[in-house]
Short mmCIF file of C-alpha atoms in Angstrom, two decimals:
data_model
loop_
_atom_site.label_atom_id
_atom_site.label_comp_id
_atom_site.label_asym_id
_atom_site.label_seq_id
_atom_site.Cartn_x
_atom_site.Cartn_y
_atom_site.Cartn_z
CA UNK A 163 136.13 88.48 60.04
CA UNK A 164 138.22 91.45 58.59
CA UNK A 165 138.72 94.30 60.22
CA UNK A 166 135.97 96.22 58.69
CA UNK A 167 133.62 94.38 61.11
CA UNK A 168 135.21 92.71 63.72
CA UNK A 169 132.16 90.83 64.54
CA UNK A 170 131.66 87.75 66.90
CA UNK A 171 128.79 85.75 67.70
CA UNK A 172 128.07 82.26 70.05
CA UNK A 173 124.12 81.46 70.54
CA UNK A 174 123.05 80.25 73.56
CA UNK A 175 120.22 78.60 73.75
CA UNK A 176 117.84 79.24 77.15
CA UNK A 177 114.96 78.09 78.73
CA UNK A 178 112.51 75.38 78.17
CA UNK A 179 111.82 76.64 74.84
CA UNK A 180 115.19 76.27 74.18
CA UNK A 181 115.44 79.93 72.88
CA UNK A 182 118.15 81.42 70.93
CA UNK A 183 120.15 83.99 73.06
CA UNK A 184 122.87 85.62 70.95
CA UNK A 185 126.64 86.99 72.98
CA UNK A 186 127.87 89.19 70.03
CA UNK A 187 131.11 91.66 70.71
CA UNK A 188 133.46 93.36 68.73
CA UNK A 189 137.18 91.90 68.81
CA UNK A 190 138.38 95.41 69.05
CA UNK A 191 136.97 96.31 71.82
CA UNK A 192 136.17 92.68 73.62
CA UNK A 193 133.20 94.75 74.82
CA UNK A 194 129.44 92.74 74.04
CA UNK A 195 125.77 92.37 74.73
CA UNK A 196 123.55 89.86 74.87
CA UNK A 197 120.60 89.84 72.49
CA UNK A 198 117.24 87.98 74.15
CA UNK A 199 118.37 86.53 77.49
CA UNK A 200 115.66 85.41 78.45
CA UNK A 201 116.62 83.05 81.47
CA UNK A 202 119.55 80.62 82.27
CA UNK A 203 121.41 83.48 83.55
CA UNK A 204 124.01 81.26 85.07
CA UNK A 205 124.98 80.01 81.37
CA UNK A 206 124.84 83.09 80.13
CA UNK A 207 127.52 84.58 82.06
CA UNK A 208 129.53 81.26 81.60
CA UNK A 209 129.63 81.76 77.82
CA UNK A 210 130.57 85.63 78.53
CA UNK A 211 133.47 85.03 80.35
CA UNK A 212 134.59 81.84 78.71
CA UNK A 213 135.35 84.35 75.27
CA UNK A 214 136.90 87.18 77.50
CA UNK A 215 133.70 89.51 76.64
CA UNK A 216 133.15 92.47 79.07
CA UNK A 217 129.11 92.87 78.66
CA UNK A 218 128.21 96.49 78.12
CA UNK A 219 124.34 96.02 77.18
CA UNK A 220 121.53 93.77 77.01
CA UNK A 221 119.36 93.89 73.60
CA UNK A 222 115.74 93.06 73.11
CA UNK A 223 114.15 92.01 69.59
CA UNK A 224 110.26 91.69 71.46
CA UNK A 225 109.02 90.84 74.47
CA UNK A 226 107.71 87.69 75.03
CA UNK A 227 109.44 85.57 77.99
CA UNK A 228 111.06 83.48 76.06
CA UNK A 229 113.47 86.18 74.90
CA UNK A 230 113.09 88.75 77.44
CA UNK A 231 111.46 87.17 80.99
CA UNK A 232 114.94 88.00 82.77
CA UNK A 233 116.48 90.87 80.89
CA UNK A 234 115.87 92.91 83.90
CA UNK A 235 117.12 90.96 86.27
CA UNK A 236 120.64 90.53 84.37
CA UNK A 237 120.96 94.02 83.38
CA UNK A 238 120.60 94.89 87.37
CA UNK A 239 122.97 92.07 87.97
CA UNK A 240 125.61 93.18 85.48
CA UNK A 241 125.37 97.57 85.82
CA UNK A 242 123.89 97.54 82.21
CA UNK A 243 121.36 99.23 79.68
CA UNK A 244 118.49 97.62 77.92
CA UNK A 245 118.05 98.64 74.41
CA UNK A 246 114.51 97.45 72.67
CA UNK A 247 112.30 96.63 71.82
CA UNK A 248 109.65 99.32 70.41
CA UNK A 249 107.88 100.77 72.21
CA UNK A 250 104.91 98.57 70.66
CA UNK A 251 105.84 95.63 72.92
CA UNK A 252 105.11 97.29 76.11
CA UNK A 253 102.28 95.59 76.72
CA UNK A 254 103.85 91.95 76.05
CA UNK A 255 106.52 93.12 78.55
CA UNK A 256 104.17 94.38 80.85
CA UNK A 257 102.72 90.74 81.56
CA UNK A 258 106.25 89.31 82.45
CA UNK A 259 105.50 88.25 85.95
CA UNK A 260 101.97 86.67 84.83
CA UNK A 261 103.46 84.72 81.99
CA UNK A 262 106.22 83.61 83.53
CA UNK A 263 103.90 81.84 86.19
CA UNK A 264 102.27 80.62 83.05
CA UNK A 265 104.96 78.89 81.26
CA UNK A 266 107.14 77.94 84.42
CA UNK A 267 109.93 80.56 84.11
CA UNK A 268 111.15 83.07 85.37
CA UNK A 269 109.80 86.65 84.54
CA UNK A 270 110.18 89.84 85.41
CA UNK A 271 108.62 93.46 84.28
CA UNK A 272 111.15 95.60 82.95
CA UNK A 273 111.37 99.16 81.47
CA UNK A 274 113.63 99.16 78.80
CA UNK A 275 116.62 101.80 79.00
CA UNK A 276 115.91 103.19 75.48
CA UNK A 277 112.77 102.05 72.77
CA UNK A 278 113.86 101.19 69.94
CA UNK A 279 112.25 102.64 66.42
CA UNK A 280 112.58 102.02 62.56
CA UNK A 281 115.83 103.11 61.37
CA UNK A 282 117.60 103.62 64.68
CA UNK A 283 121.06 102.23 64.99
CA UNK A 284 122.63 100.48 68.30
CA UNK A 285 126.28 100.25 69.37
CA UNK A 286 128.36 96.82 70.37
CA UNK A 287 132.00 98.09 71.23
CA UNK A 288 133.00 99.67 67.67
CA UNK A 289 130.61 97.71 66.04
CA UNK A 290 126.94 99.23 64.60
CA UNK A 291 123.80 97.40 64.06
CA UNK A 292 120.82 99.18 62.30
CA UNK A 293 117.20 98.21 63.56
CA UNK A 294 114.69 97.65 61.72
CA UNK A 295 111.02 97.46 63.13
CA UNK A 296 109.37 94.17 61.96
CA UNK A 297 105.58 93.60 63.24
CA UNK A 298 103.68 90.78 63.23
CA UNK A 299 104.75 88.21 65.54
CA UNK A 300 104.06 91.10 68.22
CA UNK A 301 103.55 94.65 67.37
CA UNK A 302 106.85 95.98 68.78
CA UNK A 303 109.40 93.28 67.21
CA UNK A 304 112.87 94.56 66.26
CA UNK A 305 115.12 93.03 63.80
CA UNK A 306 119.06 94.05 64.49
CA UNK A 307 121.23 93.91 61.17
CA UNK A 308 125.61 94.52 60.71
CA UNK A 309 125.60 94.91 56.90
CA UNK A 310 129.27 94.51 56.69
CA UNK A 311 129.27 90.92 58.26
CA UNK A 312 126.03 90.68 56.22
CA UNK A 313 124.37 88.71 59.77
CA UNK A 314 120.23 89.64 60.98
CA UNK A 315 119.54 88.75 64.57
CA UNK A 316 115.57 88.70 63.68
CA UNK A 317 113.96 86.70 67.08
CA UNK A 318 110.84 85.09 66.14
CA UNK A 319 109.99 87.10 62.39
CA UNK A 320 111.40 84.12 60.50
CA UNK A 321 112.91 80.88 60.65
CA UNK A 322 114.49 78.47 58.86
CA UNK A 323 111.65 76.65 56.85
CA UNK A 324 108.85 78.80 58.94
CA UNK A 325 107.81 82.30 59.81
CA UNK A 326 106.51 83.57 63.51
CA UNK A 327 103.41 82.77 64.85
CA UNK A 328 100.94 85.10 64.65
CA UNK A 329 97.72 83.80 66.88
CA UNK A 330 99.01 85.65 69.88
CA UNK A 331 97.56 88.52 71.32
CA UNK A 332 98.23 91.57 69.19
CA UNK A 333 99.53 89.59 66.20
CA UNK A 334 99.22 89.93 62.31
CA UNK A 335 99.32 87.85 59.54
CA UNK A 336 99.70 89.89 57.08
CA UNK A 337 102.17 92.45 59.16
CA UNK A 338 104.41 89.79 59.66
CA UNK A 339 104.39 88.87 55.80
CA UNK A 340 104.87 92.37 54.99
CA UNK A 341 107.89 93.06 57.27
CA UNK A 342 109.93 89.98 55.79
CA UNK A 343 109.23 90.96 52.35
CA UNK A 344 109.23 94.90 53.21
CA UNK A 345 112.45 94.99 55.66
CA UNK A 346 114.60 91.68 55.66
CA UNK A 347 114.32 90.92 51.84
CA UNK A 348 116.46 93.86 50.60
CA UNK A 349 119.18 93.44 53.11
CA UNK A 350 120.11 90.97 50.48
CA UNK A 351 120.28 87.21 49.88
CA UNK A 352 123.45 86.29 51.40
CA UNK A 353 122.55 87.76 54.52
CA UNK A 354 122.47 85.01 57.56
CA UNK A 355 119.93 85.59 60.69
CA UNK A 356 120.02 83.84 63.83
CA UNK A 357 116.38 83.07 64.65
CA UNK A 358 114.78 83.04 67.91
CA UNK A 359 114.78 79.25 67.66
CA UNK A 360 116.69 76.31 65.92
CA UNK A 361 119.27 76.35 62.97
CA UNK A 362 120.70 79.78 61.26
CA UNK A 363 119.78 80.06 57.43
CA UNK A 364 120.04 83.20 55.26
CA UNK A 365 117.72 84.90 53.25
CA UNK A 366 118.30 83.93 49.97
CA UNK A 367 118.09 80.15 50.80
CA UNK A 368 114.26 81.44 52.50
CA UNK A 369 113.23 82.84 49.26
CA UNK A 370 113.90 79.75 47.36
CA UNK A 371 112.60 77.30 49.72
CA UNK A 372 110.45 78.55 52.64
CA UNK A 373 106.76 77.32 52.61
CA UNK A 374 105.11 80.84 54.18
CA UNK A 375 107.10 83.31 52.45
CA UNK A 376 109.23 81.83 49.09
CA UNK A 377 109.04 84.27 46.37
CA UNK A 378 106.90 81.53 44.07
CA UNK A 379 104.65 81.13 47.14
CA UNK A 380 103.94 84.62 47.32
CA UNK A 381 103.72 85.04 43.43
CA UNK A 382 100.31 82.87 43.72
#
């Protein structure tokens, strides 16, 4: 990285679902946050203190368990804010406790620090992320973007080869469809994204080859 954005990231994956938890600092600062920690708290702070990263927040793309079902518990734990996701989401976040009896984890309800809306911008040590609201998947979903390390942190909107589900409660199809065309498109092709689960790709490599959402797919 140059010194323009001195950007880090290590994912984490957490929980049964095996879900993508991001630690991203700045190397000026050594100060980070974790982006959807969503259990394994343990490993979490393992992988903090293994890079030397003081944690300073705790950011939320949406708020299914998965990503979020102990955000409050660590950000109690560790004297920090929770930033995200919009305020959309409060009723996925809401139903922590009852999900996370559901799906075997652990959950608990939360009330975010700060909301998070379209064209807001949140602070990691020197570093800047914009955020850009991305429905669909749920109506409150947050996509975090650093334009100078050209790198998307965009939870469950798209993955490699697939997009976000959209049959739970409060989703859209066509939302969903619309915010990856609408919002991550034009932050370019050689963007790269951490999803919410499995590999990293970037953008452009999507719009060639991605079943759901590849420009010729769409042009039908």
């Amino acid at each position: 990285m140059t010194q323009a954005h001195p950007l880090k990231a290590a994912i984490v994956p957490v929980t049964p679902l095996q879900q993508n938890c991001t630690l991203l600092w700045c190397t000026q600062t050594m100060l980070g946050a974790f982006v959807d920690p969503g259990g394994d708290l343990p490993k979490l702070k393992a992988a903090a203190a293994q890079h030397g990263v003081t944690i300073e927040k705790i950011l939320i793309t949406h708020g299914h368990i998965d990503h979020c079902g102990e955000a409050g518990t660590l950000a109690k734990e560790l004297g920090v804010p929770i930033e995200g996701p919009h305020e959309a989401d409060r009723f996925w976040i809401s139903r922590l406790d009852e999900d996370g009896r559901s799906y075997g984890i652990r959950g608990a309800v939360f009330e975010p620090d700060r909301w998070l809306a379209d064209g807001d911008t949140v602070t990691v040590g020197a570093l800047e992320f914009s955020v850009h609201h991305c429905p669909g998947h749920t109506p409150g979903h947050v996509v975090f973007h650093h334009a100078g390390a050209q790198l998307a942190l965009v939870g469950d909107v798209l993955f490699q080869g697939s997009i976000g589900r959209t049959d739970f409660p409060m989703g859209n199809h066509q939302d969903l469809l619309d915010a990856i065309t609408g919002k991550l498109w034009p932050l370019g092709n050689a963007t790269a994204f951490v999803p919410g689960h499995g590999p990293m790709s970037n953008f452009g490599h999507e719009r060639r080859t991605n079943p759901f959402v590849a420009d010729a797919v769409l042009a039908r």
